[in-house]
Coordinates of C-alpha atoms in Angstrom, one line a residue:
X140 CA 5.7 129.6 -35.6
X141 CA 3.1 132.5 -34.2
X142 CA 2.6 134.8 -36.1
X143 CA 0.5 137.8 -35.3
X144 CA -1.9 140.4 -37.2
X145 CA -1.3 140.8 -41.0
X146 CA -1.7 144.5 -42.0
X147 CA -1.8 143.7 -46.1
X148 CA -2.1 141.2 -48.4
X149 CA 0.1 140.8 -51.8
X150 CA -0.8 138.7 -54.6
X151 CA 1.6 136.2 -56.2
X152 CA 1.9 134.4 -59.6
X153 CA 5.6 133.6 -59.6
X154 CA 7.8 133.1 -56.4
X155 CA 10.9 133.4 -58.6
X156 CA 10.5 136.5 -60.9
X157 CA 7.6 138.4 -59.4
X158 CA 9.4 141.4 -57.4
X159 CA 7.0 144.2 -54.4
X160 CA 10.2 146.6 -54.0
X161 CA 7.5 149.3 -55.2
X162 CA 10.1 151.8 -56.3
X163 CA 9.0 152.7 -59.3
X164 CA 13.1 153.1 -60.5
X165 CA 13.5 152.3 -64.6
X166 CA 16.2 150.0 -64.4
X167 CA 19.1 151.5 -67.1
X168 CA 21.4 149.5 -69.6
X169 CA 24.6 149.3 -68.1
X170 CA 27.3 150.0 -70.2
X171 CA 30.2 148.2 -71.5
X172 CA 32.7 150.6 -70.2
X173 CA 31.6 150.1 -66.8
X174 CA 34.0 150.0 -64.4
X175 CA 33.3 147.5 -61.2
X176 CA 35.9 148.7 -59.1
X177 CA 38.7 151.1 -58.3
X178 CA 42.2 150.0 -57.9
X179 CA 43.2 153.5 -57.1
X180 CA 44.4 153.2 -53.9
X181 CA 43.8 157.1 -52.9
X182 CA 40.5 156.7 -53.9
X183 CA 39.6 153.3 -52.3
X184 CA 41.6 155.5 -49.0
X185 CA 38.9 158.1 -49.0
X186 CA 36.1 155.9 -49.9
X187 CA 36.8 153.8 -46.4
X188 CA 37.0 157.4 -44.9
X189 CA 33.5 157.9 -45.7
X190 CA 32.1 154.3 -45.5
X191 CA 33.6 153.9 -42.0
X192 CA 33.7 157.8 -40.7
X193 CA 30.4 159.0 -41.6
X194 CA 27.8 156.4 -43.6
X195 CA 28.6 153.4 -41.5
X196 CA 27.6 155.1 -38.3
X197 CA 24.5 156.8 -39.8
X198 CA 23.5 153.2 -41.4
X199 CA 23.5 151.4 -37.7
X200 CA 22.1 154.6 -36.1
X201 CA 19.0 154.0 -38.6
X202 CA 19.1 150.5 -38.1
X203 CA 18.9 150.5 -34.7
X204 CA 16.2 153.3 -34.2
X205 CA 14.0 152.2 -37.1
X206 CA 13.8 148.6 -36.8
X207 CA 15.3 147.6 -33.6
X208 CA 17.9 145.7 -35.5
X209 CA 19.7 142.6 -33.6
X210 CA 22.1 140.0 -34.9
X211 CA 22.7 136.6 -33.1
X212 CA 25.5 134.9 -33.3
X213 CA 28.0 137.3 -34.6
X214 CA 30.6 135.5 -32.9
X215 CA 30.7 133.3 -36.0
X216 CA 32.3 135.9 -38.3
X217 CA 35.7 134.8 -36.4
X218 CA 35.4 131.6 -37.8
X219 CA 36.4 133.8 -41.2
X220 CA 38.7 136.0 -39.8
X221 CA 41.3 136.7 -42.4
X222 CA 39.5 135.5 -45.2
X223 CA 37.2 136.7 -48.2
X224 CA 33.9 135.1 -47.9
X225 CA 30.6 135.0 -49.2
X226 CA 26.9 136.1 -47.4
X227 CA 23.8 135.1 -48.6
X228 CA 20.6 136.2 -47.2
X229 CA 17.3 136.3 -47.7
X230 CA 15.7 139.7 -49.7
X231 CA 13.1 141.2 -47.2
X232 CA 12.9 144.8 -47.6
X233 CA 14.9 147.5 -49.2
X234 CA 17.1 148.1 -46.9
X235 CA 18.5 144.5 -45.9
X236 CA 21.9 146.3 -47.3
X237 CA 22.1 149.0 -44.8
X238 CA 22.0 145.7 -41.7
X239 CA 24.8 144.0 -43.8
X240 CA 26.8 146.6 -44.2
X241 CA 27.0 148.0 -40.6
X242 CA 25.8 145.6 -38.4
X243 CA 27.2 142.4 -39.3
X244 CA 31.5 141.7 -40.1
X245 CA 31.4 145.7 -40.1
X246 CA 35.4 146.6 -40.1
X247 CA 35.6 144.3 -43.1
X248 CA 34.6 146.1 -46.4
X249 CA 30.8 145.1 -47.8
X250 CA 30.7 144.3 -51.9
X251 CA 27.6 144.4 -52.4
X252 CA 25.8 142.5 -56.1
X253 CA 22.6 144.6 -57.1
X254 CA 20.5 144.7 -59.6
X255 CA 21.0 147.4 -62.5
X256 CA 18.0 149.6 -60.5
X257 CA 20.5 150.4 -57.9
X258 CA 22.7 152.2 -60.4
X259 CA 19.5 154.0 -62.1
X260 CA 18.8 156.7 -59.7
X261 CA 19.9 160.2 -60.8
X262 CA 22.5 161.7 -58.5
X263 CA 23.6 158.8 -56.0
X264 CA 25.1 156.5 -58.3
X265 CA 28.6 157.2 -56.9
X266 CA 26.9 157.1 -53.5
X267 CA 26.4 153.4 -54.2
X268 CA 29.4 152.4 -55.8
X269 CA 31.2 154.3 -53.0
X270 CA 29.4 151.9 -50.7
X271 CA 30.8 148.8 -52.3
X272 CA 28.0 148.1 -54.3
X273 CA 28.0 146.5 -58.0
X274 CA 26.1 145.9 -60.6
X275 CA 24.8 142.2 -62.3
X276 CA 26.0 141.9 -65.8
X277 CA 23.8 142.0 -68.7
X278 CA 26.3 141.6 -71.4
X279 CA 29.4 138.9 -72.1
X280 CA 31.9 141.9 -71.7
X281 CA 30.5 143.0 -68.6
X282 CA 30.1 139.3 -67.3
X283 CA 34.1 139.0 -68.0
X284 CA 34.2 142.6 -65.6
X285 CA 32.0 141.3 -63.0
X286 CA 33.7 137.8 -62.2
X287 CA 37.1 139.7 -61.9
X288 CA 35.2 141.7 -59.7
X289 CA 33.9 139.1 -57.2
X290 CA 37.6 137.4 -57.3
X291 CA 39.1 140.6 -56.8
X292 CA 36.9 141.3 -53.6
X293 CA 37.6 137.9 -52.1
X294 CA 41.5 137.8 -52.9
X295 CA 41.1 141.6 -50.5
X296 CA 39.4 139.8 -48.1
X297 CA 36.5 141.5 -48.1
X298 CA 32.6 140.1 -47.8
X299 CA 30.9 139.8 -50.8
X300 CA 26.5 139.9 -49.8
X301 CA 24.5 138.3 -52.7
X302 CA 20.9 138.3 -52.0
X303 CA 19.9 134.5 -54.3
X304 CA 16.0 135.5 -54.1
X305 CA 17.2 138.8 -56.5
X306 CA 13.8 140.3 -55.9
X307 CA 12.5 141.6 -53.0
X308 CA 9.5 140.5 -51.1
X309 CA 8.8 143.4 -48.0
X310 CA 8.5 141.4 -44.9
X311 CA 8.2 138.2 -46.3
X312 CA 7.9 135.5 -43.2
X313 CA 9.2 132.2 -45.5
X314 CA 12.1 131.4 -48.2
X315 CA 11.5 131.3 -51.8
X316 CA 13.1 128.8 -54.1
X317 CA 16.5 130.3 -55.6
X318 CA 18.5 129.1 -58.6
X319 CA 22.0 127.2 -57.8
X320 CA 23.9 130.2 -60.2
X321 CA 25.6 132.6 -57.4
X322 CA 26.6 129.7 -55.4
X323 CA 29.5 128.5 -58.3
X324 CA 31.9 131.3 -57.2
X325 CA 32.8 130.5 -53.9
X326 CA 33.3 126.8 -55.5
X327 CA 35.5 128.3 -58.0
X328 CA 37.2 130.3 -55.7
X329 CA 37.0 127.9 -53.0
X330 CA 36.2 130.3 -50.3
X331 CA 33.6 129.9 -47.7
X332 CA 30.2 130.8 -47.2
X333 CA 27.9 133.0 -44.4
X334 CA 24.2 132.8 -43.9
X335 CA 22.2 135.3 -42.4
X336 CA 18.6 134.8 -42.0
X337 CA 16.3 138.4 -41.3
X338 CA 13.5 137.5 -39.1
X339 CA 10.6 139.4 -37.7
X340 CA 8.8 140.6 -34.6
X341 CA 6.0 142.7 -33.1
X342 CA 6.9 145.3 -31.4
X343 CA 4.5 147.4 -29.1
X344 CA 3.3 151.3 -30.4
X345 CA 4.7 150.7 -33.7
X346 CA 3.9 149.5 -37.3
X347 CA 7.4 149.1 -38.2
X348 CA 8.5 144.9 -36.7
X349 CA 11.5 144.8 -34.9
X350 CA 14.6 142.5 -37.2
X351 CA 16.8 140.0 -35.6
X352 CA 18.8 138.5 -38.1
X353 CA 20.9 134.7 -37.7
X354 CA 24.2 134.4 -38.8
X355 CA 25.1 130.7 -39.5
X356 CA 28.3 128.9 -41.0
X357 CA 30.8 129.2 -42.3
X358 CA 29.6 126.4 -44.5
X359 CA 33.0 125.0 -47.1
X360 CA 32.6 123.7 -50.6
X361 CA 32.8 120.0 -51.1
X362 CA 35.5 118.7 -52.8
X363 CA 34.9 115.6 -53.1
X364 CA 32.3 116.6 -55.6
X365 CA 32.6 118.1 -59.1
X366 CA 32.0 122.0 -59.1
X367 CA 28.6 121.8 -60.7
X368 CA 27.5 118.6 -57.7
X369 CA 29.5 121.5 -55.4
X370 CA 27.6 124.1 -56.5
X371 CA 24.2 122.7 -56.2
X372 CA 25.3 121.2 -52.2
X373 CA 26.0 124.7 -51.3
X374 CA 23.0 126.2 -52.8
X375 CA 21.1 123.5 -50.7
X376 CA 23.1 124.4 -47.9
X377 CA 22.3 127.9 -47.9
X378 CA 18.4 127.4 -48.5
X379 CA 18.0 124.5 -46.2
X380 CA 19.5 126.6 -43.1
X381 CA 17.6 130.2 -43.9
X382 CA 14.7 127.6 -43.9
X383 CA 14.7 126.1 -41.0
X384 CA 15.9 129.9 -39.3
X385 CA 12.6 131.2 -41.5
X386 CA 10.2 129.1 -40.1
X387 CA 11.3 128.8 -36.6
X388 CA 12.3 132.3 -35.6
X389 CA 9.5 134.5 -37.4
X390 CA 7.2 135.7 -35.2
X391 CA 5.0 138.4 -37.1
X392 CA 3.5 138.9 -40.4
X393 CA 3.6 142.3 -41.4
X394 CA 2.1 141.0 -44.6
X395 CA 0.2 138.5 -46.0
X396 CA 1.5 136.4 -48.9
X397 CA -1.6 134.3 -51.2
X398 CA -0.5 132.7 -54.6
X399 CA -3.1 133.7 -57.9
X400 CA -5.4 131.1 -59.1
X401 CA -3.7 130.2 -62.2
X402 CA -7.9 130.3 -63.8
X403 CA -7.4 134.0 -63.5
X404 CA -5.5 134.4 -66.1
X405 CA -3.1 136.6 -64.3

């Protein structure tokens, strides 16, 4: 891989748990009575109005004027067609949600698994529940809600996006090492997995890289294997091919990535 001019550096200590989004949102306890989803089905009507009618085509219209955004291999989403299924992708900016929501499976509803943050920010919060997304549990009785969540996403048939990396790392050119966790519910449920790797490149007059993003799979759990040997296969899976996309297909460093000297003390 060539990559071009770097146009800032970051500092790392831990690839797992160190996060750039640069927000500055409080992330807020999210309570027990938490609902995940709506069963309503005159409210899920409306909410598909407004997904499909007016945010979707906004979404792709930023997508496309910002970054440039391109998806190969789309053609794979067939390979699903009439299923619920689970995409995985690497966390590169903070707005990877907006390509996976309108440019990728599009007709098919997006449930989206976000961090608490998400839910934190006064005034939108129905904006992003409206849009499919919900939150990671931090308690047992919300862990109970959110894994009837996930099953009742897949037994719709919709896509369920889980970014394994959780944090976000702005433009980051490689893939960093993510736990085997999120990858036990498609073994449980035994549904297929997606893979879409973002990817960047210069373009001319702008600051901003252009995205092209690789779709890959469906990959299947093995059942020849016990669910936590299934589990760990499909994690591989996933990091193995976003890996090998990674570090073939990047083509510019926005910016520059350098691990702390642990002597620091930082």
């Amino acid at each position: 891989m060539s990559k071009k001019r770097v146009n800032q550096t970051f500092e790392y200590s831990d690839e797992i748990n160190d996060d750039f989004s640069q927000n500055g949102i409080k992330a807020k306890i999210i309570e027990d009575s938490y609902r995940f989803y709506n069963p309503n089905p005159i409210v899920r009507f409306f909410n598909m109005l407004f997904r499909q009618c007016i945010i979707i085509p906004l979404l792709w219209c930023t997508s496309k004027i910002m970054f440039h955004t391109k998806v190969v291999n789309k053609r794979a989403f067939k390979k699903v067609r009439g299923k619920g299924y689970f995409l995985y992708s690497n966390h590169t900016c903070n707005f990877d949600p907006i390509h996976h929501a309108c440019l990728m499976d599009h007709f098919r509803f997006t449930a989206l698994m976000a961090g608490p943050e998400s839910f934190s920010i006064y005034g939108i919060r129905w904006l992003i529940r409206a849009l499919g997304a919900f939150p990671t549990p931090s308690s047992l009785e919300l862990h109970r809600k959110f894994r009837d969540c996930i099953q009742w996403h897949i037994k719709k048939r919709h896509k369920v996006v889980i970014y394994p990396e959780a944090h976000i790392w702005p433009y980051y050119t490689d893939i960093r090492p993510f736990r085997s966790k999120s990858f036990r519910y498609p073994v449980e449920l035994d549904t297929p997995i997606m893979v879409a790797t973002t990817t960047f490149r210069k373009r001319k007059h702008s600051k901003t890289p252009k995205v092209v993003i690789y779709i890959d799979g469906p990959f299947y759990p093995n059942h020849d294997l016990n669910n936590k040997l299934a589990t760990k296969e499909l994690r591989d899976i996933a990091y193995n091919t976003m890996l090998s996309r990674a570090q073939k297909e990047n083509k510019y460093a926005k910016i520059k990535y350098i691990r702390k000297n642990k002597e620091d003390g930082k």
